[in-house]
GROMACS .gro file of N, CA and C in nm:
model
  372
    1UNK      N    1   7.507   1.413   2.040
    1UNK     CA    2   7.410   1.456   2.141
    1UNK      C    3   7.380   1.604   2.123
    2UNK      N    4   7.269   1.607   2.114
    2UNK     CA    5   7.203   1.755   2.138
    2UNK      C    6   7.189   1.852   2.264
    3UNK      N    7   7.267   1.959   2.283
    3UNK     CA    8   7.232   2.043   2.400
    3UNK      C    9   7.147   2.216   2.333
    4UNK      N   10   7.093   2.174   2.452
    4UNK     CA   11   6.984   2.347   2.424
    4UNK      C   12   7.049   2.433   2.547
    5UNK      N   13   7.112   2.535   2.501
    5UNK     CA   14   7.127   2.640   2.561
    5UNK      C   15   7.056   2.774   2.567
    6UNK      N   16   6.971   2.816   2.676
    6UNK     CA   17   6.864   2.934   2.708
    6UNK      C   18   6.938   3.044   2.770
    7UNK      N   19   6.901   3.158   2.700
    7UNK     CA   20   6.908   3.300   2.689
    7UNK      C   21   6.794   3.405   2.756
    8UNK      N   22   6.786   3.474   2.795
    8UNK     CA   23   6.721   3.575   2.848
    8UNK      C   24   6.665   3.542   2.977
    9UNK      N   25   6.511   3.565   3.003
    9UNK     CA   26   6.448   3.594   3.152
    9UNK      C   27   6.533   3.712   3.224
   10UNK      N   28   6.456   3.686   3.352
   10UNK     CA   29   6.435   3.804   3.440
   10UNK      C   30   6.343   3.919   3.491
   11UNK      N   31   6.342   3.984   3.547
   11UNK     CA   32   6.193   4.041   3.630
   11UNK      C   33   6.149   4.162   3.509
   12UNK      N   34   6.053   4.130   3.476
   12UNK     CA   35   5.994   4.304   3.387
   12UNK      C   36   5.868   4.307   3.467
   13UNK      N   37   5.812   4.416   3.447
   13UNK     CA   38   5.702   4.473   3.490
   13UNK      C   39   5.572   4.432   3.421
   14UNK      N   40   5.440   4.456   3.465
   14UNK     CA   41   5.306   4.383   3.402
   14UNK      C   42   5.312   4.499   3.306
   15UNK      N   43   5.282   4.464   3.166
   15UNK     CA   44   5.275   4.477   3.071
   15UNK      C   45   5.381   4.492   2.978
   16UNK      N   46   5.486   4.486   3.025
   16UNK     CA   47   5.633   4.490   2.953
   16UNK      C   48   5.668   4.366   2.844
   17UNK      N   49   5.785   4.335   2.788
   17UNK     CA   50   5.816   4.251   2.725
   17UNK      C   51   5.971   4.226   2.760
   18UNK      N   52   5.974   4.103   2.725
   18UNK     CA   53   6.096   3.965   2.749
   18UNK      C   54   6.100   3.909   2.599
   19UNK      N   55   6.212   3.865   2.552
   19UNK     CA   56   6.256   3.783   2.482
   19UNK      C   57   6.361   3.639   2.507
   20UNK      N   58   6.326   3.557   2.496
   20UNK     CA   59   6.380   3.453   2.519
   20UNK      C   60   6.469   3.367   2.402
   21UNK      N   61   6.586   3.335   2.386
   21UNK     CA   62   6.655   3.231   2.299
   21UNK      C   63   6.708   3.099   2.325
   22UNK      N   64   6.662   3.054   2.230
   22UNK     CA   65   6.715   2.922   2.276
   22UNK      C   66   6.806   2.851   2.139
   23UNK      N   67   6.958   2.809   2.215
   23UNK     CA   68   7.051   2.796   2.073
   23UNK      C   69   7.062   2.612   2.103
   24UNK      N   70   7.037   2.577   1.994
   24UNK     CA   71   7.077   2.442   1.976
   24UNK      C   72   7.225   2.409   1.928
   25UNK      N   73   7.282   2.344   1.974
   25UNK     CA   74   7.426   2.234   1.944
   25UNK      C   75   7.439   2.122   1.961
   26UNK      N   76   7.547   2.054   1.924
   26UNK     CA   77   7.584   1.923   1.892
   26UNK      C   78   7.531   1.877   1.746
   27UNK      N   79   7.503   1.758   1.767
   27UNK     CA   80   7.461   1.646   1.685
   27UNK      C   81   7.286   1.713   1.652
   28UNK      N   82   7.245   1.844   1.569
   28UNK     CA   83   7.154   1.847   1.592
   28UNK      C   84   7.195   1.883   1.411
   29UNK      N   85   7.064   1.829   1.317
   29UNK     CA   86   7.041   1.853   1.219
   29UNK      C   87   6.907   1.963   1.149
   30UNK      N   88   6.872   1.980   1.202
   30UNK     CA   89   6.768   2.130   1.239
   30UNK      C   90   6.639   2.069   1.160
   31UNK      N   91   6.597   1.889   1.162
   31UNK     CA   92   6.466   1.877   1.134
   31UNK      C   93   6.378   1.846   1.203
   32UNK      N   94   6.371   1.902   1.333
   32UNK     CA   95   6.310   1.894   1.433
   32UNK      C   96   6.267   2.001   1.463
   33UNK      N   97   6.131   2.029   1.521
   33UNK     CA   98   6.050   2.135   1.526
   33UNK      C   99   6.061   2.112   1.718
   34UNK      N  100   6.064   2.245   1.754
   34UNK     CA  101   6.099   2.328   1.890
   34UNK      C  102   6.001   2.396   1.948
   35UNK      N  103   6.008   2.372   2.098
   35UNK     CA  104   5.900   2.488   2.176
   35UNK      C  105   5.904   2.507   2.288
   36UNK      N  106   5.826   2.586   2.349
   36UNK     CA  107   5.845   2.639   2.489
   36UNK      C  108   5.762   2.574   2.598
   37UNK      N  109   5.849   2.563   2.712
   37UNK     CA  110   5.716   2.520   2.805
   37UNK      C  111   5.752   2.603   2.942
   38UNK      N  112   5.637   2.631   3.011
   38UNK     CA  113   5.692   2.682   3.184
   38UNK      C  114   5.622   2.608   3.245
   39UNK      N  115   5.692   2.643   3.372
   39UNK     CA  116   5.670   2.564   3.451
   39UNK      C  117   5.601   2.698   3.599
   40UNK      N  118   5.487   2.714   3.649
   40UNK     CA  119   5.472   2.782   3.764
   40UNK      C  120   5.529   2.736   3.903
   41UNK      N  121   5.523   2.814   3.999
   41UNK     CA  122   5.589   2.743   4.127
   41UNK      C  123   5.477   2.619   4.199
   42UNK      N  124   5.483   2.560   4.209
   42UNK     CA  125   5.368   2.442   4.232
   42UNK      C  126   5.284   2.410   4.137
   43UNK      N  127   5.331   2.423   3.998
   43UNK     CA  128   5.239   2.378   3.935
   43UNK      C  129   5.319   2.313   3.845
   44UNK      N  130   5.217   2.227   3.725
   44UNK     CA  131   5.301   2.158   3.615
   44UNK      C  132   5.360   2.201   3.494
   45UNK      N  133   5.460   2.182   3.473
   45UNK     CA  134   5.501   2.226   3.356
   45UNK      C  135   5.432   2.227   3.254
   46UNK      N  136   5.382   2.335   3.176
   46UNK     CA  137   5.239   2.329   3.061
   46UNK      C  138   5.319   2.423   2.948
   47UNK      N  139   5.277   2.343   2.867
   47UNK     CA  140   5.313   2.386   2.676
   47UNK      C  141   5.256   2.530   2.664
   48UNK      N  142   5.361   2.625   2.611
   48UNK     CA  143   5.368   2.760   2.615
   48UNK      C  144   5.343   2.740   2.437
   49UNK      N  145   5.457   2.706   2.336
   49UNK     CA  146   5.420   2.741   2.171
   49UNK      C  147   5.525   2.607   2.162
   50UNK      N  148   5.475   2.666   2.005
   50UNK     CA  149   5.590   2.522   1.939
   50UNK      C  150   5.652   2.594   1.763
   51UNK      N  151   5.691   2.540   1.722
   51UNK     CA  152   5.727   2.539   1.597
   51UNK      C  153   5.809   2.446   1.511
   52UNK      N  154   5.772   2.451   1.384
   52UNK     CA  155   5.775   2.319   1.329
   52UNK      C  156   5.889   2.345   1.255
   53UNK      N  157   5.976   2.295   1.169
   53UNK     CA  158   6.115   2.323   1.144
   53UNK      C  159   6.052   2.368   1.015
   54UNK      N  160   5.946   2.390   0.957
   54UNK     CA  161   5.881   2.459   0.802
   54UNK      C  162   5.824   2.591   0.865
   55UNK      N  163   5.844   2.604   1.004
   55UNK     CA  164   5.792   2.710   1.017
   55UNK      C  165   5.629   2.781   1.067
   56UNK      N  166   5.529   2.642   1.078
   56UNK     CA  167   5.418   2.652   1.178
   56UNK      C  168   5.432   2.642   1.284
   57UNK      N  169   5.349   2.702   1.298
   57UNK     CA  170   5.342   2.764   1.478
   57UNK      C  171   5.186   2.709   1.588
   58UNK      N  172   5.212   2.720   1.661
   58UNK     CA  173   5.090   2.629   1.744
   58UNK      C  174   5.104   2.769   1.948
   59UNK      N  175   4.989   2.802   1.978
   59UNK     CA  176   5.026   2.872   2.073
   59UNK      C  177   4.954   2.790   2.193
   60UNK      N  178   4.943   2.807   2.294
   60UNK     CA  179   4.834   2.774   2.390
   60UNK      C  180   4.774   2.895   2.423
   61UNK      N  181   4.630   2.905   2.414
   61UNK     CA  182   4.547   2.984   2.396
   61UNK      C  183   4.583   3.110   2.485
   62UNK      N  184   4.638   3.093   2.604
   62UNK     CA  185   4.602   3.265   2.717
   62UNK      C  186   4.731   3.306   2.633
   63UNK      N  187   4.819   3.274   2.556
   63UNK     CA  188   4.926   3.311   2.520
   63UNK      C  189   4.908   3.402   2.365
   64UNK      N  190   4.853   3.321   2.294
   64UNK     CA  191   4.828   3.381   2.156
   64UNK      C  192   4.772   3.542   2.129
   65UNK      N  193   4.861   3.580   2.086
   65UNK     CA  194   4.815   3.739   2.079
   65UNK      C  195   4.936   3.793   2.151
   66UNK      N  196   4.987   3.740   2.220
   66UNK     CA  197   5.120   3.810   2.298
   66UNK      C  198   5.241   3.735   2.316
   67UNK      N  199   5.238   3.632   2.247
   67UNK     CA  200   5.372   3.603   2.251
   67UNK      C  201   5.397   3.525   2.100
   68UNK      N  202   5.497   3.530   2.052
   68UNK     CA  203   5.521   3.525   1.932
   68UNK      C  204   5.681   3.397   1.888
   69UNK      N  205   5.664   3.295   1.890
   69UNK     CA  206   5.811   3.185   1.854
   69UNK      C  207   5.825   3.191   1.722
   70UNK      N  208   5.967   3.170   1.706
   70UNK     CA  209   5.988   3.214   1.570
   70UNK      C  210   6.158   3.144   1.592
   71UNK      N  211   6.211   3.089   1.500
   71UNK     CA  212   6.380   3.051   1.485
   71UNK      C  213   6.418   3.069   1.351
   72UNK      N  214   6.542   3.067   1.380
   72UNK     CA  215   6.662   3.105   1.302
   72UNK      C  216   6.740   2.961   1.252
   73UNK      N  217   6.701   2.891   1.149
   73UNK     CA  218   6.740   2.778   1.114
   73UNK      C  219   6.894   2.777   1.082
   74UNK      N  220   6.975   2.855   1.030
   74UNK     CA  221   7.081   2.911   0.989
   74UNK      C  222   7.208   2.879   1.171
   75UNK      N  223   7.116   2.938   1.245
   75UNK     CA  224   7.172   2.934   1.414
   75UNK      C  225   7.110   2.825   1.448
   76UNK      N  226   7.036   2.776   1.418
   76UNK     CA  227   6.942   2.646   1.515
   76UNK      C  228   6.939   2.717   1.641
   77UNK      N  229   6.872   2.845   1.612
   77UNK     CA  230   6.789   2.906   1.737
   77UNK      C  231   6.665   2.949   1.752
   78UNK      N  232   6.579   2.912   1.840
   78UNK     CA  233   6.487   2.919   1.860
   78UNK      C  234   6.425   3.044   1.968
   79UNK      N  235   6.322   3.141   1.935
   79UNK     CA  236   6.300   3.274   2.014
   79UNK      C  237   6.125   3.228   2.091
   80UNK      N  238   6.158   3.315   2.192
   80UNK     CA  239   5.973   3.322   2.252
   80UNK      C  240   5.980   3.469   2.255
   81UNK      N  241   5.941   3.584   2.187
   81UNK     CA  242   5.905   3.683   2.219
   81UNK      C  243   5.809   3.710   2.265
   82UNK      N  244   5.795   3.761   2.412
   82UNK     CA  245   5.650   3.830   2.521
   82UNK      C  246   5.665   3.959   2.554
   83UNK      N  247   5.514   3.931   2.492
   83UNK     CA  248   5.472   4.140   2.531
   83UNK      C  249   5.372   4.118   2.590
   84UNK      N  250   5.300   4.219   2.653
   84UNK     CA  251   5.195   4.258   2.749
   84UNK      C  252   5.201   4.163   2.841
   85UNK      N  253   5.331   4.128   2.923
   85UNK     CA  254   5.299   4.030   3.010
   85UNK      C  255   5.244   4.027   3.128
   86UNK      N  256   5.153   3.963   3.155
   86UNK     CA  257   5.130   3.953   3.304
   86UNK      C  258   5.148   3.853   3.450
   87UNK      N  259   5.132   3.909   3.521
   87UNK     CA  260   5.172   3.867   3.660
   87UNK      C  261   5.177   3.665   3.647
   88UNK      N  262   5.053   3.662   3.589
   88UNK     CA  263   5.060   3.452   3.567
   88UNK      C  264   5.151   3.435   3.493
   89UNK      N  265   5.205   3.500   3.419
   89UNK     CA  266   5.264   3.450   3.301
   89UNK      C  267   5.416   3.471   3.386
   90UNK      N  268   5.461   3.427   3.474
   90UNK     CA  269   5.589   3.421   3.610
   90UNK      C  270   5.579   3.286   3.647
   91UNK      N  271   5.699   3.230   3.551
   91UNK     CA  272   5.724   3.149   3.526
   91UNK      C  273   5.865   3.086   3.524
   92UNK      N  274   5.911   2.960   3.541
   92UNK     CA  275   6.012   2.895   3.518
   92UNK      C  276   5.996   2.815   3.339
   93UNK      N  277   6.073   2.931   3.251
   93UNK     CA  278   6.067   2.884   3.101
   93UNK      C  279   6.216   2.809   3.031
   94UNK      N  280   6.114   2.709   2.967
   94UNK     CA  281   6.203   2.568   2.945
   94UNK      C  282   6.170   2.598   2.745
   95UNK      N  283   6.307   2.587   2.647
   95UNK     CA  284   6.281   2.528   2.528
   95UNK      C  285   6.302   2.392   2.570
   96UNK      N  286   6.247   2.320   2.432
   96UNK     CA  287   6.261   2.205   2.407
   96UNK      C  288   6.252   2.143   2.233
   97UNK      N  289   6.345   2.051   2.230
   97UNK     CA  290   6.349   1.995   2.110
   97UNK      C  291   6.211   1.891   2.099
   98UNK      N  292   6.142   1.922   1.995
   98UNK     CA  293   6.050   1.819   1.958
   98UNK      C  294   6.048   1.663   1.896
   99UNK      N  295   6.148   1.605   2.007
   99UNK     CA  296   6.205   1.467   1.982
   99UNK      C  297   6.138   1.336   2.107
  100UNK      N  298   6.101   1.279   2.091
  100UNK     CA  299   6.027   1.237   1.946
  100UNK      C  300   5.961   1.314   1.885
  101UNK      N  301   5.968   1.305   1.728
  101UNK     CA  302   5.836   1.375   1.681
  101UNK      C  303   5.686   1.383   1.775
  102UNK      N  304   5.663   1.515   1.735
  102UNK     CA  305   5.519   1.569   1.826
  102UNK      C  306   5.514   1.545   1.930
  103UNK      N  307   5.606   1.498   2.030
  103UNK     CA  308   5.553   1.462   2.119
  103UNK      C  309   5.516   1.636   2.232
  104UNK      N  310   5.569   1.697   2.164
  104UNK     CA  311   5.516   1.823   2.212
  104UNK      C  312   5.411   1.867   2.271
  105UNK      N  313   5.344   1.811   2.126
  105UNK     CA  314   5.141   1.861   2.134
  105UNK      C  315   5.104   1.728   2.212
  106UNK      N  316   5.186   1.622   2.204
  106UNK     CA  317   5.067   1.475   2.238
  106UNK      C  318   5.104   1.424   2.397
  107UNK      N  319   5.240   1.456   2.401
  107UNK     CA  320   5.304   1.366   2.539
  107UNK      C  321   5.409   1.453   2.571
  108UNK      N  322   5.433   1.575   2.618
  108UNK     CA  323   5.545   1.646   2.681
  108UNK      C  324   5.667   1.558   2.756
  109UNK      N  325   5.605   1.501   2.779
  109UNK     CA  326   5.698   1.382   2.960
  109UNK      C  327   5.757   1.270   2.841
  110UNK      N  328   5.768   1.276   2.718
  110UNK     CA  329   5.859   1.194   2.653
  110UNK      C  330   5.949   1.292   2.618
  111UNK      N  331   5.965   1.354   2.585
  111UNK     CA  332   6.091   1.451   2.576
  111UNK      C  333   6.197   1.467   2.640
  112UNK      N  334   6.304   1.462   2.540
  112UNK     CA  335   6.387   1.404   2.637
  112UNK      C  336   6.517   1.549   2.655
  113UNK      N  337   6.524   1.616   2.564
  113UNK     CA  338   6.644   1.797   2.529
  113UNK      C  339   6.526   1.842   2.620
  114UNK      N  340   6.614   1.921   2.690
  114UNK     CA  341   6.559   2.049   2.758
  114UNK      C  342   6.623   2.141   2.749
  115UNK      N  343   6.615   2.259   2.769
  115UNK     CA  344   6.735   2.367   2.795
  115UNK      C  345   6.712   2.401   2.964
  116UNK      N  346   6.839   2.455   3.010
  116UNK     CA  347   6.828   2.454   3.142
  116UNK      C  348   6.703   2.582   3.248
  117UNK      N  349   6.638   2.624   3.149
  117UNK     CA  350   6.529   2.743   3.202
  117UNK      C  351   6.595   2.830   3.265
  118UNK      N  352   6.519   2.906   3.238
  118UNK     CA  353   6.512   3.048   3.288
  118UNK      C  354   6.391   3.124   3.358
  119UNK      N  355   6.428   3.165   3.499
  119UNK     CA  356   6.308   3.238   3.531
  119UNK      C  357   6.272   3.390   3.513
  120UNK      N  358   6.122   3.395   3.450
  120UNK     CA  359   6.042   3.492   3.442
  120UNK      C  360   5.937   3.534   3.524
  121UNK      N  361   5.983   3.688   3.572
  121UNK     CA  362   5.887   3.710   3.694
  121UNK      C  363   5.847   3.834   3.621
  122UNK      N  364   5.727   3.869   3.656
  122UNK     CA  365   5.665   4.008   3.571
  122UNK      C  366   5.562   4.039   3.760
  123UNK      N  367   5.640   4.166   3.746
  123UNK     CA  368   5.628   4.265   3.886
  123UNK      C  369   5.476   4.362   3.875
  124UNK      N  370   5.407   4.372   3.983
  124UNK     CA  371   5.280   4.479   3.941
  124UNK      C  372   5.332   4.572   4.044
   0.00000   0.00000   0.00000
């Protein structure tokens, strides 16, 4: 069995930066491609980035340009680095293993690894 364990969050200021990690263990063989999702307070959990275990990357658009996923295959860890953040971007942030395949980009709600989130609040 696979567990995702999440690293970082906490309050920064609008325009500041956060880094986030996310370490994979167990039964995990590192050919599975990983990504981020948040969740707002009343709202739905929506696909933040992804990455593919070769190393493509996929963003959701208000994100691209300021936040940057990237892992460490060696750790089976997975990063969300955010800069210029702002006030929307205060969030409850979830990795996730991309198991089933894609279901990332196609069907989020089949996924079944989560890591336990972390909240991100960015202060004005």
């Amino acid at each position: 069995q696979v567990r995702l364990v999440q690293t970082g969050g906490g309050t920064v200021q609008v325009g500041g930066s956060q880094r986030l990690s996310c370490a994979a263990s167990g039964r995990t063989d590192g050919t599975r491609g990983m990504g981020w999702f948040r969740q707002a307070p009343g709202k739905e959990r929506k696909f933040v980035a992804a990455i593919s275990r070769r190393g493509s990357t996929v963003y959701e658009d208000v994100v691209r340009g300021r936040f940057t996923i990237s892992r460490d295959g060696a750790k089976n860890t997975v990063y969300l680095q955010m800069n210029s953040l702002k006030p929307e971007d205060t969030a409850v942030y979830y990795c996730v293993l991309d198991d089933p395949p894609g279901s990332i980009i196609t069907n989020y709600r089949a996924l079944e690894i989560w890591s336990q989130g972390a909240l991100v609040t960015v202060s004005s």
